[in-house]
XYZ file of C-alpha atoms in Angstrom:
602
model
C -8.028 -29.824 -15.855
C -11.517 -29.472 -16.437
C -13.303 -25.765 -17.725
C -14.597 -23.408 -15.613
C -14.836 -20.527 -17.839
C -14.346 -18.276 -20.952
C -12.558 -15.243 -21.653
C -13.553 -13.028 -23.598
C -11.891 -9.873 -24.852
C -10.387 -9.526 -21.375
C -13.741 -10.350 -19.713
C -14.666 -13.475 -17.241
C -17.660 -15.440 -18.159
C -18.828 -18.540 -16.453
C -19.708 -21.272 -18.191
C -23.357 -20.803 -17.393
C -23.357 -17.302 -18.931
C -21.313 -18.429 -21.938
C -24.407 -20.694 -22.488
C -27.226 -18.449 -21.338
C -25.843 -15.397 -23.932
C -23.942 -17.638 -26.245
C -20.790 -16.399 -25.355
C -17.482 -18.030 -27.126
C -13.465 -17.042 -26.638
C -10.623 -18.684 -24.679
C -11.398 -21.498 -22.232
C -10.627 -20.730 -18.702
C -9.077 -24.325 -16.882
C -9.414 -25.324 -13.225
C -5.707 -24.056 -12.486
C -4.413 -21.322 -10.494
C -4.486 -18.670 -13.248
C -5.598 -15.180 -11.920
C -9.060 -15.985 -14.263
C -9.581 -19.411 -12.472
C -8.837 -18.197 -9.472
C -11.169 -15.660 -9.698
C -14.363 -17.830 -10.439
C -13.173 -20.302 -7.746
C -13.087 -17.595 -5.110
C -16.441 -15.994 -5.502
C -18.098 -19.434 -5.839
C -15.488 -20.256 -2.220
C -17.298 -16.695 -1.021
C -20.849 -17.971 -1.765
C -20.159 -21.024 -0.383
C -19.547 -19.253 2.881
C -22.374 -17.451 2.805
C -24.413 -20.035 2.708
C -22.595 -21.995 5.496
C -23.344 -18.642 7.654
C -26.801 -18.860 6.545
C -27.199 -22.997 7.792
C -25.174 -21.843 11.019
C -27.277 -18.890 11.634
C -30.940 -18.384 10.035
C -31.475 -15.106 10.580
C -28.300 -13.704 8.505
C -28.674 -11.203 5.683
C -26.241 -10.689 3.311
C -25.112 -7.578 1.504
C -21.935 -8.217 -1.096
C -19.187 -10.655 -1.408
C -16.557 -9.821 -3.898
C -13.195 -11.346 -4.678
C -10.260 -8.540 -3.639
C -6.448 -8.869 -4.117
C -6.047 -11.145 -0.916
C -8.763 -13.599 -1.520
C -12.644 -12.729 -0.942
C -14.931 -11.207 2.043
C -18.182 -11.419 2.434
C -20.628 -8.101 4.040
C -23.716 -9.664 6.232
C -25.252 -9.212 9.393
C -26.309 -11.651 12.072
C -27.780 -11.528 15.862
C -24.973 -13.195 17.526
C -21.209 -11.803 17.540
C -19.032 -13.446 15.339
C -15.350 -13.504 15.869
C -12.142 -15.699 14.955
C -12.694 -18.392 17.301
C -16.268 -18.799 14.823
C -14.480 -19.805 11.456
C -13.630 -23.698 11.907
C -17.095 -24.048 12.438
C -18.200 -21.837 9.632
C -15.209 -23.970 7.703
C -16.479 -27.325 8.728
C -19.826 -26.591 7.399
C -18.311 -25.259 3.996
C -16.671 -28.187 3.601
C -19.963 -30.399 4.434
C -21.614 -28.314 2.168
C -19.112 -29.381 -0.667
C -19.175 -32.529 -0.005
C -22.900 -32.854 -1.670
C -21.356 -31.680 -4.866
C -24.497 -28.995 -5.240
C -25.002 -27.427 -8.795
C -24.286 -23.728 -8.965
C -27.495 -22.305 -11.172
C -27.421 -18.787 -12.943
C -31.290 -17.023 -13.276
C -32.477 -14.106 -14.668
C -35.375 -12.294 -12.687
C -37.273 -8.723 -12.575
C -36.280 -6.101 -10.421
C -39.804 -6.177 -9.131
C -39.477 -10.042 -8.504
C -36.245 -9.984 -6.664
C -37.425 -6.239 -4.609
C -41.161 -8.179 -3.760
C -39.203 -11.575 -3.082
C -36.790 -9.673 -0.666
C -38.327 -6.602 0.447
C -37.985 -7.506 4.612
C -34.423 -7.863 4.012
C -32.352 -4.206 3.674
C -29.176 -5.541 2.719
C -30.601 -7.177 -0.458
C -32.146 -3.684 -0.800
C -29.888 -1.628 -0.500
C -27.655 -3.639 -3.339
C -30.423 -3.159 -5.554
C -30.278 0.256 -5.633
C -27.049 0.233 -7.128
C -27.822 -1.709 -10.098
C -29.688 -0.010 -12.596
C -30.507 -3.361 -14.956
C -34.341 -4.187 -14.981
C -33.111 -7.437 -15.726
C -31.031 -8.984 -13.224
C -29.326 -12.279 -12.025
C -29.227 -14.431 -9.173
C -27.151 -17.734 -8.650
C -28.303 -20.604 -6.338
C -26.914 -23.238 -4.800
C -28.974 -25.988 -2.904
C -31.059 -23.763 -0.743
C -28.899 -20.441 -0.842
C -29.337 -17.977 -3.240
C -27.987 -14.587 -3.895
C -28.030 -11.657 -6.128
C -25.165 -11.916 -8.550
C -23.344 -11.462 -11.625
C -21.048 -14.225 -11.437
C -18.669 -15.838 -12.439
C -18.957 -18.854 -10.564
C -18.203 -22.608 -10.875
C -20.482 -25.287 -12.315
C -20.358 -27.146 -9.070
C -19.060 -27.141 -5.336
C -17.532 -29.946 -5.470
C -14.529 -28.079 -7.044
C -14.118 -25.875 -3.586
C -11.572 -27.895 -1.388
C -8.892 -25.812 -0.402
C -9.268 -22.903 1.379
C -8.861 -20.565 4.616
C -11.083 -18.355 6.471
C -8.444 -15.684 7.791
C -10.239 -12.872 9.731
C -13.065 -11.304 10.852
C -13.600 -7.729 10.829
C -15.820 -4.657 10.509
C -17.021 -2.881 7.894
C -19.470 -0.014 7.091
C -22.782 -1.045 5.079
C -21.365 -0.129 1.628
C -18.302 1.701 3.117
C -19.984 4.898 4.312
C -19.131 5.190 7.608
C -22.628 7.301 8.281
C -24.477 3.581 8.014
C -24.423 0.801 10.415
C -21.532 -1.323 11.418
C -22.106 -5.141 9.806
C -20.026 -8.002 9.861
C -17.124 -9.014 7.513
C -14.944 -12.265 6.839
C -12.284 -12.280 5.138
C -10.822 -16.011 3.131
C -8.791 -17.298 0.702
C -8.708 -20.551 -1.521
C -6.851 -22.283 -3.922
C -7.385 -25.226 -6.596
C -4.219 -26.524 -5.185
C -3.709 -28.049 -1.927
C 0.091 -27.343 -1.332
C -0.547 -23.026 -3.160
C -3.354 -22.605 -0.073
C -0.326 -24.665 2.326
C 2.135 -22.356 1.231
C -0.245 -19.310 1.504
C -1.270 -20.074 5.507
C 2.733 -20.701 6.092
C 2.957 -17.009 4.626
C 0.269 -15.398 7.311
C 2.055 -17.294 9.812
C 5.093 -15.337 8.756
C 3.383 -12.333 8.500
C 1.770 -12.135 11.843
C 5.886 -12.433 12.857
C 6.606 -9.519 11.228
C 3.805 -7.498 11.736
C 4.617 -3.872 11.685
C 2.108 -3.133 14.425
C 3.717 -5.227 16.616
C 7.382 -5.024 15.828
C 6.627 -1.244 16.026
C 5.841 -1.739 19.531
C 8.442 -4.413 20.447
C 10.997 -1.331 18.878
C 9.520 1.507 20.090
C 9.111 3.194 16.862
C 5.446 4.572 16.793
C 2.440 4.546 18.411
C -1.154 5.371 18.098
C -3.318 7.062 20.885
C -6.754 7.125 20.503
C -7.092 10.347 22.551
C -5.011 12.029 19.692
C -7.605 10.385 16.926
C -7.189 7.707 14.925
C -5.140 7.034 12.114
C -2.773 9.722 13.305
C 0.683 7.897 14.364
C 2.604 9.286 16.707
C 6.994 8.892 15.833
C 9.002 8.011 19.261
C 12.563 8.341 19.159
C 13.466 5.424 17.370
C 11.088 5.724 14.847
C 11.789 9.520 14.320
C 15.606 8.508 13.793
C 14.693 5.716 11.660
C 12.485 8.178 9.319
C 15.004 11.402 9.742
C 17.746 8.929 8.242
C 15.491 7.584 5.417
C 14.353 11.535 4.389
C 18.578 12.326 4.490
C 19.282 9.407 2.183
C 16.157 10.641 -0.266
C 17.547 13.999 -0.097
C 20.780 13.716 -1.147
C 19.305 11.555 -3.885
C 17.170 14.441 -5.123
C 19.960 16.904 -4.980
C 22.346 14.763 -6.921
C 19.672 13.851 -10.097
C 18.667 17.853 -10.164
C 15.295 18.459 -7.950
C 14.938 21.389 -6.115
C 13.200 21.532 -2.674
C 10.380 23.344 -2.614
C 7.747 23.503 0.192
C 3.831 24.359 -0.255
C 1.106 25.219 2.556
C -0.895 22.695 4.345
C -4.268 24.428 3.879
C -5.371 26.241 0.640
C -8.524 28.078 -0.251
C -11.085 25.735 -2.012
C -11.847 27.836 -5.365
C -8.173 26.231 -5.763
C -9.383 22.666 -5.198
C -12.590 23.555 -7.776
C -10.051 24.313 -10.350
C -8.033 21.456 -9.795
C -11.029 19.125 -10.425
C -10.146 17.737 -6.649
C -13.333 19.680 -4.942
C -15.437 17.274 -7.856
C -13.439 14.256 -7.846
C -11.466 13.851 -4.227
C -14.061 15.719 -2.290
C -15.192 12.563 0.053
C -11.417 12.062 0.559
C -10.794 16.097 1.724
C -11.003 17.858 5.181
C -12.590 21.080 4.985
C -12.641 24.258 7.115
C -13.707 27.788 7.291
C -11.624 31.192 7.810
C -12.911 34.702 7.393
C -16.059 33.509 6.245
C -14.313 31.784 2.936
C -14.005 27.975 2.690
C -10.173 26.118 2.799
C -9.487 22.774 2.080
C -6.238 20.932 3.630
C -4.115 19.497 1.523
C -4.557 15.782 0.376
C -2.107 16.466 -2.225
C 0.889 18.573 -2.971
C 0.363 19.048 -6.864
C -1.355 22.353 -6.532
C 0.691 23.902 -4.294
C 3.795 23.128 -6.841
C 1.811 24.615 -9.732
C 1.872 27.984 -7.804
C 5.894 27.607 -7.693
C 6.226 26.821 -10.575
C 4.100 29.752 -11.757
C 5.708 32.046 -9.723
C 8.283 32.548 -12.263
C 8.744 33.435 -16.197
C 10.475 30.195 -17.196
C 12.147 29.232 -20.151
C 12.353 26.228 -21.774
C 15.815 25.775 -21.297
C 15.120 25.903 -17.970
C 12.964 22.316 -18.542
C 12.391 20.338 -17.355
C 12.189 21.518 -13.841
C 11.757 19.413 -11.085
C 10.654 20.321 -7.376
C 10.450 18.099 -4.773
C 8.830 18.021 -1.096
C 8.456 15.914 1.741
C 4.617 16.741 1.742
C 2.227 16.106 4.592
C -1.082 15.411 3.392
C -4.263 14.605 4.860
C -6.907 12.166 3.867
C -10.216 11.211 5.067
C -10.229 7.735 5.737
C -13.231 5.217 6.855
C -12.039 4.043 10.942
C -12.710 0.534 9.456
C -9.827 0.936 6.593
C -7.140 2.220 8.801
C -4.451 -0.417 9.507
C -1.183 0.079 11.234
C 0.888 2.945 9.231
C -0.548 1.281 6.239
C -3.621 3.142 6.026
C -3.616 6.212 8.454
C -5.373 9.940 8.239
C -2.086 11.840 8.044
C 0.705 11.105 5.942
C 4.075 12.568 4.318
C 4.435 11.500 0.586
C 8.153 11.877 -1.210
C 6.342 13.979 -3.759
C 8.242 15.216 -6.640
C 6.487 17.180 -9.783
C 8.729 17.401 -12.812
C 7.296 20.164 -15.411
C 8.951 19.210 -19.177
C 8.251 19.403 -22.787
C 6.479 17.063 -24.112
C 9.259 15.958 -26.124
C 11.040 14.924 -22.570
C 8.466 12.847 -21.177
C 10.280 9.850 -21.943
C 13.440 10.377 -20.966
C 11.529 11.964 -17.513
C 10.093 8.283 -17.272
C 13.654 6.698 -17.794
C 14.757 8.820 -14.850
C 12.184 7.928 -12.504
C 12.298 4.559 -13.759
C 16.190 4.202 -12.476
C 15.968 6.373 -9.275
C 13.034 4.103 -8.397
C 15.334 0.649 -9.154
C 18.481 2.096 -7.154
C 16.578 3.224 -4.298
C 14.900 -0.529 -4.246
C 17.856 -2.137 -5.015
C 18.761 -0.655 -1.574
C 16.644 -1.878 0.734
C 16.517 -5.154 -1.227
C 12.858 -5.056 -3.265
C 12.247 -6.940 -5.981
C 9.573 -4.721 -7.925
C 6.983 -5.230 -10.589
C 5.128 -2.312 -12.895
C 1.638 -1.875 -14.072
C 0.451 1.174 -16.842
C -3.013 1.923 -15.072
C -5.812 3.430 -17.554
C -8.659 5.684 -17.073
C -10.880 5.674 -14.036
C -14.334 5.456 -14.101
C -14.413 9.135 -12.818
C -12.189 11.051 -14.937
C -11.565 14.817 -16.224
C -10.126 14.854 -19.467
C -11.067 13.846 -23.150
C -10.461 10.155 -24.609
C -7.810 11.503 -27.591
C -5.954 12.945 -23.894
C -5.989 9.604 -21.955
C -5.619 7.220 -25.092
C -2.323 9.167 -26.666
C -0.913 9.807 -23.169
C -1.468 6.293 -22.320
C 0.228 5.079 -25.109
C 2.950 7.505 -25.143
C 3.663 5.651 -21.741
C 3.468 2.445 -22.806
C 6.085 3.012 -25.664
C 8.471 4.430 -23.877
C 8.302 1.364 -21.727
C 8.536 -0.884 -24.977
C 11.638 0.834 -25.911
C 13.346 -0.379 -22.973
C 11.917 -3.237 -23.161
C 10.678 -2.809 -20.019
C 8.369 -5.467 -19.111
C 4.696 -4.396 -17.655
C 1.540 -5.322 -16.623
C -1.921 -3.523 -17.131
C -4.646 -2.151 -14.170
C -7.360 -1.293 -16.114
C -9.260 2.069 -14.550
C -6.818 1.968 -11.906
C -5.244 5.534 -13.391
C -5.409 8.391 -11.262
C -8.881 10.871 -12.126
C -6.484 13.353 -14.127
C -4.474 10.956 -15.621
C -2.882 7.161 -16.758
C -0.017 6.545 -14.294
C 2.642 3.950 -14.053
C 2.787 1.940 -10.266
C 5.528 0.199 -8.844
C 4.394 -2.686 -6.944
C 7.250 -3.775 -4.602
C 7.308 -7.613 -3.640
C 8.876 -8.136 -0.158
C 10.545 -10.971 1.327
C 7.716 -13.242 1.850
C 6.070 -12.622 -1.460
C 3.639 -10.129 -0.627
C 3.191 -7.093 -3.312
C 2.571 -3.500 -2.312
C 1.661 -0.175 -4.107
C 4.310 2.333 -3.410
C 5.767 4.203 -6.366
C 3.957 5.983 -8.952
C 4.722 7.981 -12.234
C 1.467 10.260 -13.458
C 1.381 12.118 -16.713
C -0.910 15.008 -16.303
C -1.621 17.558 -18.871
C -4.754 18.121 -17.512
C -3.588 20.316 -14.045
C -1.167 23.043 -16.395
C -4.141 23.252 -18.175
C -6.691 24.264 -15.967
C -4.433 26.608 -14.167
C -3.346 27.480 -17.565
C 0.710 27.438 -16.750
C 3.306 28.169 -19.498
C 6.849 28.285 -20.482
C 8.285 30.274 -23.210
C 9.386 28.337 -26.180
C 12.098 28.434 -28.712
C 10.373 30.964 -30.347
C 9.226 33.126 -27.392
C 5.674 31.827 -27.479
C 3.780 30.887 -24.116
C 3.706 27.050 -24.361
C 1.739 24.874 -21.663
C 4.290 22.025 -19.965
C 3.630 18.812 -19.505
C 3.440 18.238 -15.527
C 4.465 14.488 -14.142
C 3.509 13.283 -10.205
C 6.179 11.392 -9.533
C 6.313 9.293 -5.744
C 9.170 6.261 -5.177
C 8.175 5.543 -1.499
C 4.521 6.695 -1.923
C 4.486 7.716 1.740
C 6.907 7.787 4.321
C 4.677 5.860 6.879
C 3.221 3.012 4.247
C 6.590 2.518 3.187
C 8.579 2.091 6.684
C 5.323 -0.045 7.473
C 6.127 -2.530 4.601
C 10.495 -1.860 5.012
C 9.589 -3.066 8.823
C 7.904 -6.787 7.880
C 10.271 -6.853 4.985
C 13.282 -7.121 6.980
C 11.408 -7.670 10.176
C 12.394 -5.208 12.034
C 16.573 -5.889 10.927
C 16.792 -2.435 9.267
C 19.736 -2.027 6.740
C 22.691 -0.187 8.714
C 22.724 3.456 7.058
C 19.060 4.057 8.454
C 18.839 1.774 11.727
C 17.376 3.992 14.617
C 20.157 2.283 16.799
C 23.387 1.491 14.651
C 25.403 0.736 17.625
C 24.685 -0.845 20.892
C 27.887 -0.383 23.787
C 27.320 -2.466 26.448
C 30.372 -1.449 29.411
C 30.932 -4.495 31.601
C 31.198 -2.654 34.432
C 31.119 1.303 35.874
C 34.913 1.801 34.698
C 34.031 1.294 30.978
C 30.998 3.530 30.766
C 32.922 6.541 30.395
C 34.952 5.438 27.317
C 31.204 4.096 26.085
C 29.838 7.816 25.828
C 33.134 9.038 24.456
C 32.686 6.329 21.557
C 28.678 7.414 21.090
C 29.923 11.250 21.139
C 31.914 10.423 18.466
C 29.659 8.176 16.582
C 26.986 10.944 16.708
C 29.632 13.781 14.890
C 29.250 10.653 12.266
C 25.928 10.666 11.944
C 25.885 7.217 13.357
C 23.360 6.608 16.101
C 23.936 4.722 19.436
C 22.690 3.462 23.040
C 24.427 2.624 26.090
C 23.416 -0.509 27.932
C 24.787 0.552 31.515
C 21.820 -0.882 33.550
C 21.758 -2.607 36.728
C 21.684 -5.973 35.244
C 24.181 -9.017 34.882
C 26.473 -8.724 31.307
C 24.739 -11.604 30.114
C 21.228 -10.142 30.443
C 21.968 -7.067 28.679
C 23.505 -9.089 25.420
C 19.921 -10.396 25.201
C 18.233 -7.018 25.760
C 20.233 -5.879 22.868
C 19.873 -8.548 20.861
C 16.328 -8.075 20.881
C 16.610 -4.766 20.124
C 17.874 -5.921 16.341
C 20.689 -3.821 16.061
C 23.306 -4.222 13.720
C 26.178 -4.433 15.907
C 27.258 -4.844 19.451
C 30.391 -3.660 21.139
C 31.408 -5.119 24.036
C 34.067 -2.765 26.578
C 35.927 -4.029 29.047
C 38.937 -3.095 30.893
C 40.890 -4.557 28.120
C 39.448 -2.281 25.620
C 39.744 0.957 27.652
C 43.124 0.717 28.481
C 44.335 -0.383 24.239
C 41.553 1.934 23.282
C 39.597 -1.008 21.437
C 36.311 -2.194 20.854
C 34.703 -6.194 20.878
C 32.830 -5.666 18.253
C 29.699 -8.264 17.550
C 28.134 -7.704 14.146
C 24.947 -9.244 14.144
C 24.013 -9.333 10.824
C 27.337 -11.235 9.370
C 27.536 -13.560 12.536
C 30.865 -12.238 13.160
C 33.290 -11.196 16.022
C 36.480 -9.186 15.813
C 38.732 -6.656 17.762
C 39.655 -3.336 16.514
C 40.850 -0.525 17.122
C 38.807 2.637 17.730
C 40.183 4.151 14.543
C 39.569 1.555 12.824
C 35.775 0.358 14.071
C 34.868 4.197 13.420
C 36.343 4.760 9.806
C 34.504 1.210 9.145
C 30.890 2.392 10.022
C 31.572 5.449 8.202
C 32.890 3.835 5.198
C 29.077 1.282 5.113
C 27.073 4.496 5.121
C 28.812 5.948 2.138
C 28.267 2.986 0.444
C 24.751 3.472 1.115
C 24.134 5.603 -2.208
C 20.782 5.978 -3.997
């Protein structure tokens, strides 16, 4: 495997930079490290650029960076581009290839580049946000583009890859600006990874939440109500009410106490919290009696109050409150996607105020109410430590020694981990839990934050041994993240086979004819006593059609009543999941489904 690059001190640097700025460290190979893959993708994202630019002259481009699922590229042309577009933009990346074209690095004057490309606004308006006078630009045969690399030596290297969508997306994500084309692509040094990776979208459109959401009736979003607000049908609410019960009986049992703050707060409360400085583009904000209120896009300062309600003691630590909080965020209309991304949300928030002598054993918890409740639903999980954001509050000794302290107590477990640099939250490093679902994808969802920052500027206190006002140490703490994001990933994880204890539909009874339907609603009447939901198939169709309705309907098991079973007081029962029939007796099917959702512990 040939180079491509050098690493240095965690930094990517093309071979062309390593030469311009004599740059030396650890030699990056053509493989399908995240550092290869890196370079190859932005040099694939260039390389569709200029394809759009052969295909369609008049095309300006704004950025094209490499993101977690492969690389996009902002532009703008006259004609409307859609899916059906990208074999033909592929065919001409791959023609472009072909004549193995040297990929240059150049340094230029902001005044060159501005005079050079001053009829083109994109370019523009990516100048302004670089503040170097000197800058660089990277060509390739005819197509050139502002650019700080890294990027190949050559296209001849680019020969697998996928363009996978097109979409829309604000000029530099402010949804105030013009609407300009994105697409969305992915590529690979090796043939059979970028094979393996189209067989997973494949599988993915399958499961999509969106549409399995639909085929089950669990949600739904109505554009007349505004968007990225999801509205719960039946199903869905059932499916949600029975994940909340299982979380709250998990809380109860490891010591949290519910606790419940207001949706709307005045915004000298937000100013203190540093959210009004920080989160303000992310906020909704209204106005009552003449004094301005901002709703809640977090539930961290309402649990300060509680907590501060009281004189508390240190034996009393540490003290944990938790709330199924709904929360508000401004999103752009461009980033919403399914339950993924939406407006309005309900996080499993938890704050746990402690000593700071307990912050490790706080972590340990969290750590092992966070594997149980995975364990559950089947996740494999992975965790990053993520460090200071570029906008932070809070001095470096605060983020380097609470960073650290997080990292050892991870060491001492020998809990394995990887790093997000500046991916911490703005008052503080964090530990994420990135779930991996059944087709490989990773998600976001958990989170552990160590914030001494918040007590602080709403200067809270316990009393101490020695009945001295001490400030606590306050940890965020979310397993799920949200309610929403997380059903949204549970739903393509299992696609759409939910485990039994939290099924909308447990139980579907399906009478074989008008005599049986009466012993069918004595059976749900006692399933619902049970907590155990159930549905009725009595429609006017044939026996065989409604096995397939229900079928369809993914539900764990089907029970089958016939004039056999009313008169022994039976069921047929069908469970889906283990491909296996048996008869039993209504005792005994009942006492079963009772006996799966106690084993359904977190």
């Amino acid at each position: 495997m040939e180079p491509i690059g050098i690493l240095n001190d965690g930094q990517i640097f093309d071979l062309q930079t390593a030469e311009a700025l004599n740059i030396v460290g650890d030699t990056i190979k053509a493989d399908d490290s995240n550092e290869s893959l890196e370079i190859l993708r932005h040099s694939t994202a260039h390389l569709m650029a200029q394809a759009i630019k052969e295909l369609y002259p008049e095309a300006k481009f704004f950025v094209g960076p490499v993101v977690n699922e492969g690389f996009y590229y902002d532009f703008k042309v006259n004609s409307k581009i859609s899916d059906e577009d990208l074999p033909k933009i592929e065919k001409k990346m791959k023609e472009l290839a072909d004549r193995k074209l040297p990929i240059t690095r150049h340094e230029t004057s902001r005044e060159e580049f501005y005079e050079k490309f001053k009829n083109d606004e994109l370019k523009q308006a990516v100048l302004k946000n670089i503040k170097d006078e000197v800058i660089t630009v990277y060509k390739q045969g005819d197509f050139e583009d502002l650019c700080r690399g890294p990027h190949l030596p050559n296209t001849r290297m680019i020969r697998s890859f996928k363009l996978t969508r097109v979409a829309g997306a604000y000029l530099g994500g402010d949804e105030k600006n013009e609407m300009i084309t994105r697409i969305y692509g992915i590529s690979f040094f090796d043939k059979k990874a970028l094979n393996d990776y189209i067989t997973m979208l494949e599988e993915a459109k399958k499961r999509d939440h969106r549409k399995l959401g639909t085929e089950l009736e669990l949600f739904t979003f109505n554009d007349e109500v505004g968007a990225g607000l999801p509205l719960w049908l039946p199903n869905g609410a059932r499916l949600r009410s029975k994940l909340e019960h299982l979380l709250y009986k998990a809380h109860r049992i490891r010591g949290y106490e519910p606790v419940r703050g207001p949706e709307i707060l005045k915004a000298d409360m937000w100013r203190t919290s540093g959210h009004y400085a920080n989160y303000k583009e992310n906020m909704y904000f209204t106005t009552i009696d003449e004094q301005e209120y901002g709703i809640k896009p977090m539930n961290c300062v309402g649990h300060i109050q509680i907590f501060d309600n009281d004189l508390v003691s240190y034996k009393e630590l540490p003290k944990k409150f938790f709330e199924y909080g709904v929360v508000h965020r401004h999103e752009l209309s461009g980033a919403m996607h399914g339950l993924f991304r939406v407006r309005e949300f309900t996080q499993d928030d938890a704050h746990i105020f402690c000593t700071q002598n307990q912050i490790k054993d706080v972590i340990f918890e969290v750590l092992e109410f966070v594997d149980s409740l995975l364990k559950l639903f089947d996740f494999k999980y992975e965790i990053e430590v993520s460090t200071k954001p570029e906008k932070a509050i809070g001095d470096d000794i605060f983020w380097e020694t609470t960073t650290k302290a997080i990292m050892n107590a991870l060491d001492e477990k020998n809990i394995s981990y990887g790093i997000d640099e500046g991916g911490g939250a703005f008052y503080g490093p964090k530990i994420d839990i990135k779930i991996l679902d059944a087709i490989g994808r990773k998600w976001q969802c958990g989170t552990v934050q160590i914030d001494m920052n918040l007590p602080s500027r709403f200067n809270i206190s316990y009393i101490n041994e020695k009945g001295e006002k001490e400030q606590p140490v306050m940890i965020h703490r979310a397993i799920l993240g949200s309610f929403e994001r997380f059903i949204g990933i549970l739903t393509e994880h299992c696609a759409g086979e939910f485990p039994f204890a939290i099924a909308p539909t447990q139980v579907i009874f399906i009478p074989i004819a008008e005599p049986h339907v009466a012993y069918a609603k004595e059976l749900q009447r006692e399933l619902i006593e049970n907590d155990l939901d159930s549905s009725i198939y009595d429609m006017n169709e044939s026996l065989n059609k409604r096995i397939r309705m229900a079928e369809k309907q993914r539900v764990p098991m089907l029970v089958i009543l016939g004039d056999e079973e009313v008169a022994n007081r039976t069921v047929a029962l069908r469970d889906r999941r283990k491909r296996e029939q048996s008869n039993l007796s209504k005792d005994e099917f009942l006492q079963n489904l009772i006996n799966i959702l106690k084993g359904s512990k977190i």
